[in-house]
PDB file of C-alpha atoms in Angstrom:
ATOM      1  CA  UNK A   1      -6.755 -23.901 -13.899  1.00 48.00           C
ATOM      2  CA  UNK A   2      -5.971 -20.719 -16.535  1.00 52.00           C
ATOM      3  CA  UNK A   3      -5.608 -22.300 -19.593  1.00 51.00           C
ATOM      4  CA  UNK A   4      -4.224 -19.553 -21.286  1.00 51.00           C
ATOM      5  CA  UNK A   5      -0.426 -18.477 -21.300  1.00 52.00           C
ATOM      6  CA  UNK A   6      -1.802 -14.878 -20.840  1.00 61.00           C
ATOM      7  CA  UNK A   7      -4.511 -15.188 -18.042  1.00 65.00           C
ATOM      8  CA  UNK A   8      -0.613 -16.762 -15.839  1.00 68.00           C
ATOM      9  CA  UNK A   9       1.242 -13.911 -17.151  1.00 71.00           C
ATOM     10  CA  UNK A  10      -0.931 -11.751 -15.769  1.00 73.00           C
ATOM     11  CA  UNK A  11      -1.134 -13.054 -12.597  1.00 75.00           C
ATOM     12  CA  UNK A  12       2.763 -13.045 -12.442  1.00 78.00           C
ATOM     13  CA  UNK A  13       2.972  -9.764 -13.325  1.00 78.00           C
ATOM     14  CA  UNK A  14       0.275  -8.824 -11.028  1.00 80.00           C
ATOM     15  CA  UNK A  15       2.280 -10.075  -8.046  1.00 83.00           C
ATOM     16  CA  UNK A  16       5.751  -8.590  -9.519  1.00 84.00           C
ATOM     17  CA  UNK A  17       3.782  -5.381  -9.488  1.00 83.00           C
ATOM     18  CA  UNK A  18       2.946  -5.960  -5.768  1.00 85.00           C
ATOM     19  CA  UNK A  19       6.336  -7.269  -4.587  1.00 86.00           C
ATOM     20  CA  UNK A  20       8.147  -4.547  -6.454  1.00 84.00           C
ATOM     21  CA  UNK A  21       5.503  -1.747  -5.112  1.00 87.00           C
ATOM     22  CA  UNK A  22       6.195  -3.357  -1.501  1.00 90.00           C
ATOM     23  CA  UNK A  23      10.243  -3.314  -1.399  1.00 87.00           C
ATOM     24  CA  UNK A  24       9.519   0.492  -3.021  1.00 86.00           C
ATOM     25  CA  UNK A  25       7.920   1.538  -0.022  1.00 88.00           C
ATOM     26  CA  UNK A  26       9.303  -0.143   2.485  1.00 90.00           C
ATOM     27  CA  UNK A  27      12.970   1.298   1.654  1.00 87.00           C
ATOM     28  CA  UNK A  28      11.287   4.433   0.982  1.00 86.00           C
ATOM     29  CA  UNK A  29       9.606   4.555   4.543  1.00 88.00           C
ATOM     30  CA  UNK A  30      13.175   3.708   6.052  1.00 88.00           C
ATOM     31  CA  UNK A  31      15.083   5.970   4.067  1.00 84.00           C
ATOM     32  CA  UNK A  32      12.242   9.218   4.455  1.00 82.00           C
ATOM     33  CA  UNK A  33      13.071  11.448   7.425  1.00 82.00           C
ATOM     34  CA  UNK A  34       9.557  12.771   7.318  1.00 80.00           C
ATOM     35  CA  UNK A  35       7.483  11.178   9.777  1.00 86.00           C
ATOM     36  CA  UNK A  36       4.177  12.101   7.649  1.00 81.00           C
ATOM     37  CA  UNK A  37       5.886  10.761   4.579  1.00 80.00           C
ATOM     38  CA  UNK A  38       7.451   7.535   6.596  1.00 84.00           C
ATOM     39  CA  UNK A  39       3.483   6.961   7.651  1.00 88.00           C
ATOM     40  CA  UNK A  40       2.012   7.149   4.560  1.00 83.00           C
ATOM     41  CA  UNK A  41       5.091   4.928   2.748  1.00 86.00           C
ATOM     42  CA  UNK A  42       4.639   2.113   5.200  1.00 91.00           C
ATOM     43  CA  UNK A  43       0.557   2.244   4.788  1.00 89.00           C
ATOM     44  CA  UNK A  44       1.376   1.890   1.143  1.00 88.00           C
ATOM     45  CA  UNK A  45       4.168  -0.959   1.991  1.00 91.00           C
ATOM     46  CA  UNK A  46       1.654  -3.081   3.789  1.00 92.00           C
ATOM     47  CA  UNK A  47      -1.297  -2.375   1.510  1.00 89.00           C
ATOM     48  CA  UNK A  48       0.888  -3.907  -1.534  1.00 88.00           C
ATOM     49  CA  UNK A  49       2.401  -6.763   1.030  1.00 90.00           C
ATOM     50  CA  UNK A  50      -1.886  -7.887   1.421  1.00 88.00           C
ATOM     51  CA  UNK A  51      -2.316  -7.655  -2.091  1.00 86.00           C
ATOM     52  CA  UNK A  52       0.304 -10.287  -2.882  1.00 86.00           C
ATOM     53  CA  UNK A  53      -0.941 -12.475  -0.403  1.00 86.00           C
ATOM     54  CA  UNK A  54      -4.593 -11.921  -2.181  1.00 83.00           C
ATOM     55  CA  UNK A  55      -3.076 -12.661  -5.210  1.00 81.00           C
ATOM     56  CA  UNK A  56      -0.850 -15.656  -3.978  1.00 81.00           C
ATOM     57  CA  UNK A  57      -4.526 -17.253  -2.194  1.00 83.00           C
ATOM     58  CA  UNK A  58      -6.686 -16.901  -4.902  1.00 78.00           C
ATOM     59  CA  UNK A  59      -4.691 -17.366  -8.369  1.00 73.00           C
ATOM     60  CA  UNK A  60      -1.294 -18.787  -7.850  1.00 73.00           C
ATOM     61  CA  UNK A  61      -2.583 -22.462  -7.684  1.00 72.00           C
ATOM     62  CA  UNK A  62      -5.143 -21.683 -10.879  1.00 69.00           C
ATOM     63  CA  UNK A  63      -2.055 -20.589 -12.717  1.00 63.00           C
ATOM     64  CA  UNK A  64      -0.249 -23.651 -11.768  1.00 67.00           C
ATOM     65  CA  UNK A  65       2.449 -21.866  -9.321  1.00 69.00           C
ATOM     66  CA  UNK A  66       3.302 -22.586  -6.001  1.00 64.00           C
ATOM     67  CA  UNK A  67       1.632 -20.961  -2.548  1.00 57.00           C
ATOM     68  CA  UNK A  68       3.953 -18.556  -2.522  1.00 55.00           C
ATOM     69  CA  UNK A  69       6.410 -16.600  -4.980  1.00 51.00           C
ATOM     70  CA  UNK A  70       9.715 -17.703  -4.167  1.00 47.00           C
ATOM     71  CA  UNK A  71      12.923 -15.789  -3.483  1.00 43.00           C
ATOM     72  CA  UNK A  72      14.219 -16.778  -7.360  1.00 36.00           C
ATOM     73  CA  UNK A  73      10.370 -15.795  -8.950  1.00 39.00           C
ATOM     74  CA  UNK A  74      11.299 -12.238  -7.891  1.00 39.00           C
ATOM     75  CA  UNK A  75      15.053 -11.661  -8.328  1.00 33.00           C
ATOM     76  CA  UNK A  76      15.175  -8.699  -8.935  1.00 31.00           C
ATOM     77  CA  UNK A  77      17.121  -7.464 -12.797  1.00 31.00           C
ATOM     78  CA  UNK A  78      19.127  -4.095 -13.836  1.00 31.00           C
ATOM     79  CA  UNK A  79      16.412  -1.085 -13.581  1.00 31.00           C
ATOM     80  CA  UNK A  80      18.251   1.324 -15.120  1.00 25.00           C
ATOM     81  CA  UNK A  81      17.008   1.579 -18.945  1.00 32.00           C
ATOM     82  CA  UNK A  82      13.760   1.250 -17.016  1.00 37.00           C
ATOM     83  CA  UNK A  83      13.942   4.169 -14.423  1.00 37.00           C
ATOM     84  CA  UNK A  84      11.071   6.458 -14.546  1.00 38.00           C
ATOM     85  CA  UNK A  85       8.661   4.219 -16.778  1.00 45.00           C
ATOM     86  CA  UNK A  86       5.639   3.598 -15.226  1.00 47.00           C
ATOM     87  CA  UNK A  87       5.591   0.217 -15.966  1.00 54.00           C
ATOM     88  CA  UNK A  88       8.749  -0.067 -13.772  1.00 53.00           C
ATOM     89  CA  UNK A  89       6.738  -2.304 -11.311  1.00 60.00           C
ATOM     90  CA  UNK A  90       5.589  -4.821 -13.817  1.00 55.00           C
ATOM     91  CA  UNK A  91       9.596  -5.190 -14.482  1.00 55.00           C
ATOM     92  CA  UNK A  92      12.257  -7.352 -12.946  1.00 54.00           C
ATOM     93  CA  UNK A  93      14.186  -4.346 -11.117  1.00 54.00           C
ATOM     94  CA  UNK A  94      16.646  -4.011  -8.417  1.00 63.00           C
ATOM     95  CA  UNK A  95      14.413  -2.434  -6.191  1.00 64.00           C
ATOM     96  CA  UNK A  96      17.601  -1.384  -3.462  1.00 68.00           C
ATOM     97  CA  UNK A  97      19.432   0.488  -6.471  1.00 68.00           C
ATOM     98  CA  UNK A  98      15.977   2.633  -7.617  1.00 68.00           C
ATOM     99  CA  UNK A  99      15.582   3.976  -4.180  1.00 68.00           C
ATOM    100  CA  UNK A 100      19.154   4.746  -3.910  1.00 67.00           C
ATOM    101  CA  UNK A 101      19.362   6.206  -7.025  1.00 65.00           C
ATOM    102  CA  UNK A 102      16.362   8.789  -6.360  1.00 67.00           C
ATOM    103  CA  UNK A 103      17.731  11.049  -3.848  1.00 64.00           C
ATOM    104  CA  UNK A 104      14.777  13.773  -3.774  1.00 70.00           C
ATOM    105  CA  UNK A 105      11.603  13.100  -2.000  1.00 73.00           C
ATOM    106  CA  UNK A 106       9.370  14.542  -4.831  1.00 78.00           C
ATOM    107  CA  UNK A 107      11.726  12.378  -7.305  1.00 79.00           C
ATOM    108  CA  UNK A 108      10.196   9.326  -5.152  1.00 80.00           C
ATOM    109  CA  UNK A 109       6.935  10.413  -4.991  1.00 83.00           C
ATOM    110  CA  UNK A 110       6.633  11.055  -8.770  1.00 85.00           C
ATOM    111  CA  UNK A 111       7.804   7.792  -9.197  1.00 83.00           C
ATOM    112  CA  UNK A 112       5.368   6.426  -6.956  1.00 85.00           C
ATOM    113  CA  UNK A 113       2.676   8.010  -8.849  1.00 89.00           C
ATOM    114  CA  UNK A 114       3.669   6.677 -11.925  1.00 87.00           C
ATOM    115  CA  UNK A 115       3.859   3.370 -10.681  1.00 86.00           C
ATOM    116  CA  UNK A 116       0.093   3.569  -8.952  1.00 88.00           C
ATOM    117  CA  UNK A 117      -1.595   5.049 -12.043  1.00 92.00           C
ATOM    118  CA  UNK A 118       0.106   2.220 -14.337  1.00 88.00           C
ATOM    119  CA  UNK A 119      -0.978  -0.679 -11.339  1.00 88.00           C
ATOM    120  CA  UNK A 120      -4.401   1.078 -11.777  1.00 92.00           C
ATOM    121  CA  UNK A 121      -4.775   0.606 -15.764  1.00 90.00           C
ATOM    122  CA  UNK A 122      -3.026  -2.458 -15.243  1.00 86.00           C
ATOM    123  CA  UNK A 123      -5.676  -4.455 -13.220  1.00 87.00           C
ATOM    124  CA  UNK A 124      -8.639  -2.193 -14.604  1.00 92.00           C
ATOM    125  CA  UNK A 125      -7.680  -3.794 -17.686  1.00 89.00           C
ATOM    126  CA  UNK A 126      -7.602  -7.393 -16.204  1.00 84.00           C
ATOM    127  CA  UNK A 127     -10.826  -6.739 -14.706  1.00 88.00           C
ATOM    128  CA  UNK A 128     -12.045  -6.392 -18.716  1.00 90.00           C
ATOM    129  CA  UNK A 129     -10.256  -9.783 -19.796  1.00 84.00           C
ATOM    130  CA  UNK A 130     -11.264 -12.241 -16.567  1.00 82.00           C
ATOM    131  CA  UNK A 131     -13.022 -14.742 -17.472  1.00 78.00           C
ATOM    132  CA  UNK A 132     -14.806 -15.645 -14.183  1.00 79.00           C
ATOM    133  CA  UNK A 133     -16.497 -13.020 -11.653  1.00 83.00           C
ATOM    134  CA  UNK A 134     -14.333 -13.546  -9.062  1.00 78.00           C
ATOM    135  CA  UNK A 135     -11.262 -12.593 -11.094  1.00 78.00           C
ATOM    136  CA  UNK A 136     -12.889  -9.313 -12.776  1.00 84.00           C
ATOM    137  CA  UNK A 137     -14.378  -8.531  -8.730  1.00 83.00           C
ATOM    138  CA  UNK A 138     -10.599  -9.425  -7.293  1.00 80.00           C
ATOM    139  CA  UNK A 139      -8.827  -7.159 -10.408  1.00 84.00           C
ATOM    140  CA  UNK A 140     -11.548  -4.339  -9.788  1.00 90.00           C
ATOM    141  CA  UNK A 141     -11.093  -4.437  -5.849  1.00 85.00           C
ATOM    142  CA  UNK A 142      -7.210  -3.983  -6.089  1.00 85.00           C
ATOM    143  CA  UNK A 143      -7.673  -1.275  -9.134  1.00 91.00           C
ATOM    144  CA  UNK A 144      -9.657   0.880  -6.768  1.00 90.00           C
ATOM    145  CA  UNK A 145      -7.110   0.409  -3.685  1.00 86.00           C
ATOM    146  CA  UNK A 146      -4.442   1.311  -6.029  1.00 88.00           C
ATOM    147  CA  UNK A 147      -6.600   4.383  -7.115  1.00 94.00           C
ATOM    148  CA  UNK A 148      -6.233   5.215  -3.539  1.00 90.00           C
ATOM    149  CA  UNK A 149      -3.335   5.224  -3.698  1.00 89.00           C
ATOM    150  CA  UNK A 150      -2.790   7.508  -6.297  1.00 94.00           C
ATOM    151  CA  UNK A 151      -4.711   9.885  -3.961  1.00 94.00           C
ATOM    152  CA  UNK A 152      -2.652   9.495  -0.831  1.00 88.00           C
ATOM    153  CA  UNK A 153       0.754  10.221  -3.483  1.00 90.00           C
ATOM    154  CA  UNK A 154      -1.206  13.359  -4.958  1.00 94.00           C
ATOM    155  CA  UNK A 155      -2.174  15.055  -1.595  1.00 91.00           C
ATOM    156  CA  UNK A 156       1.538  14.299  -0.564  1.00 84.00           C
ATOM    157  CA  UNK A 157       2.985  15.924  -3.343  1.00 88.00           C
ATOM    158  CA  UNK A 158       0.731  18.913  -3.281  1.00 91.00           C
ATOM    159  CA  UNK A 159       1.246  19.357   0.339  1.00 79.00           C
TER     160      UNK A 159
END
């Protein structure tokens, strides 16, 4: 059990970063008319979806939460002072009013950027702080997916 208050805040922020970088893409991939772009969005949708259930399995019960997050764990708060930080996914946001509110598909890709390169420093630096193995291996394991991520978001934007 994580006997500190900041080994569970990190693990709740760690799944609000993967629930918020899920209902991101998802819209995204429904809104995009780009078929390339509507590809790559739902790759990135599901990729954050199995990295909340990774997160859920192995550190929800050590941090004293339930199986699952519940629909009231991620209600979703106003996003607007936060637009464009890239922290935005570690936020409570309203996820359905970002993507309506970007209405250029560079706008969401920059976003998306920002988002992956925070996620990245964000578990790299959880890697640093775990105190077991398995929670440095699990923080370095979903640093480097989001790292690929960032590359999938760079080669779209540059294409």
């Amino acid at each position: 059990m994580f006997e500190h208050m900041e080994e569970k805040e990190a693990v709740k922020t760690a799944a609000l970063l993967e629930v918020n970088g899920y209902r991101f893409y998802k819209l995204l991939a429904e809104k995009t008319e780009n078929k390339e772009a509507r590809t790559v969005f739902k790759k990135l949708a599901d990729d954050e979806k199995r990295h909340l259930k990774l997160i859920e399995t192995r550190f929800f019960p050590e941090a004293g939460f339930s199986d699952q997050i519940t629909e009231e764990e991620i209600e979703i708060e106003d996003f607007i002072e936060k637009e464009g930080r890239a922290d935005i996914f570690a936020k409570r946001i309203n996820v359905d009013d970002l993507v309506r509110s970007i209405d250029d598909p560079k706008k969401a890709l920059k976003v998306a950027l920002d988002t992956e390169k925070h996620s990245v420093k964000y578990f790299e630096g959880l890697s640093i702080i775990s105190k077991t193995e398995e929670g440095r291996r699990m923080y370095k394991e979903l640093a480097e997916e989001e790292k690929s991520h960032v590359v999938q978001i760079e080669a779209m934007i540059a294409g």
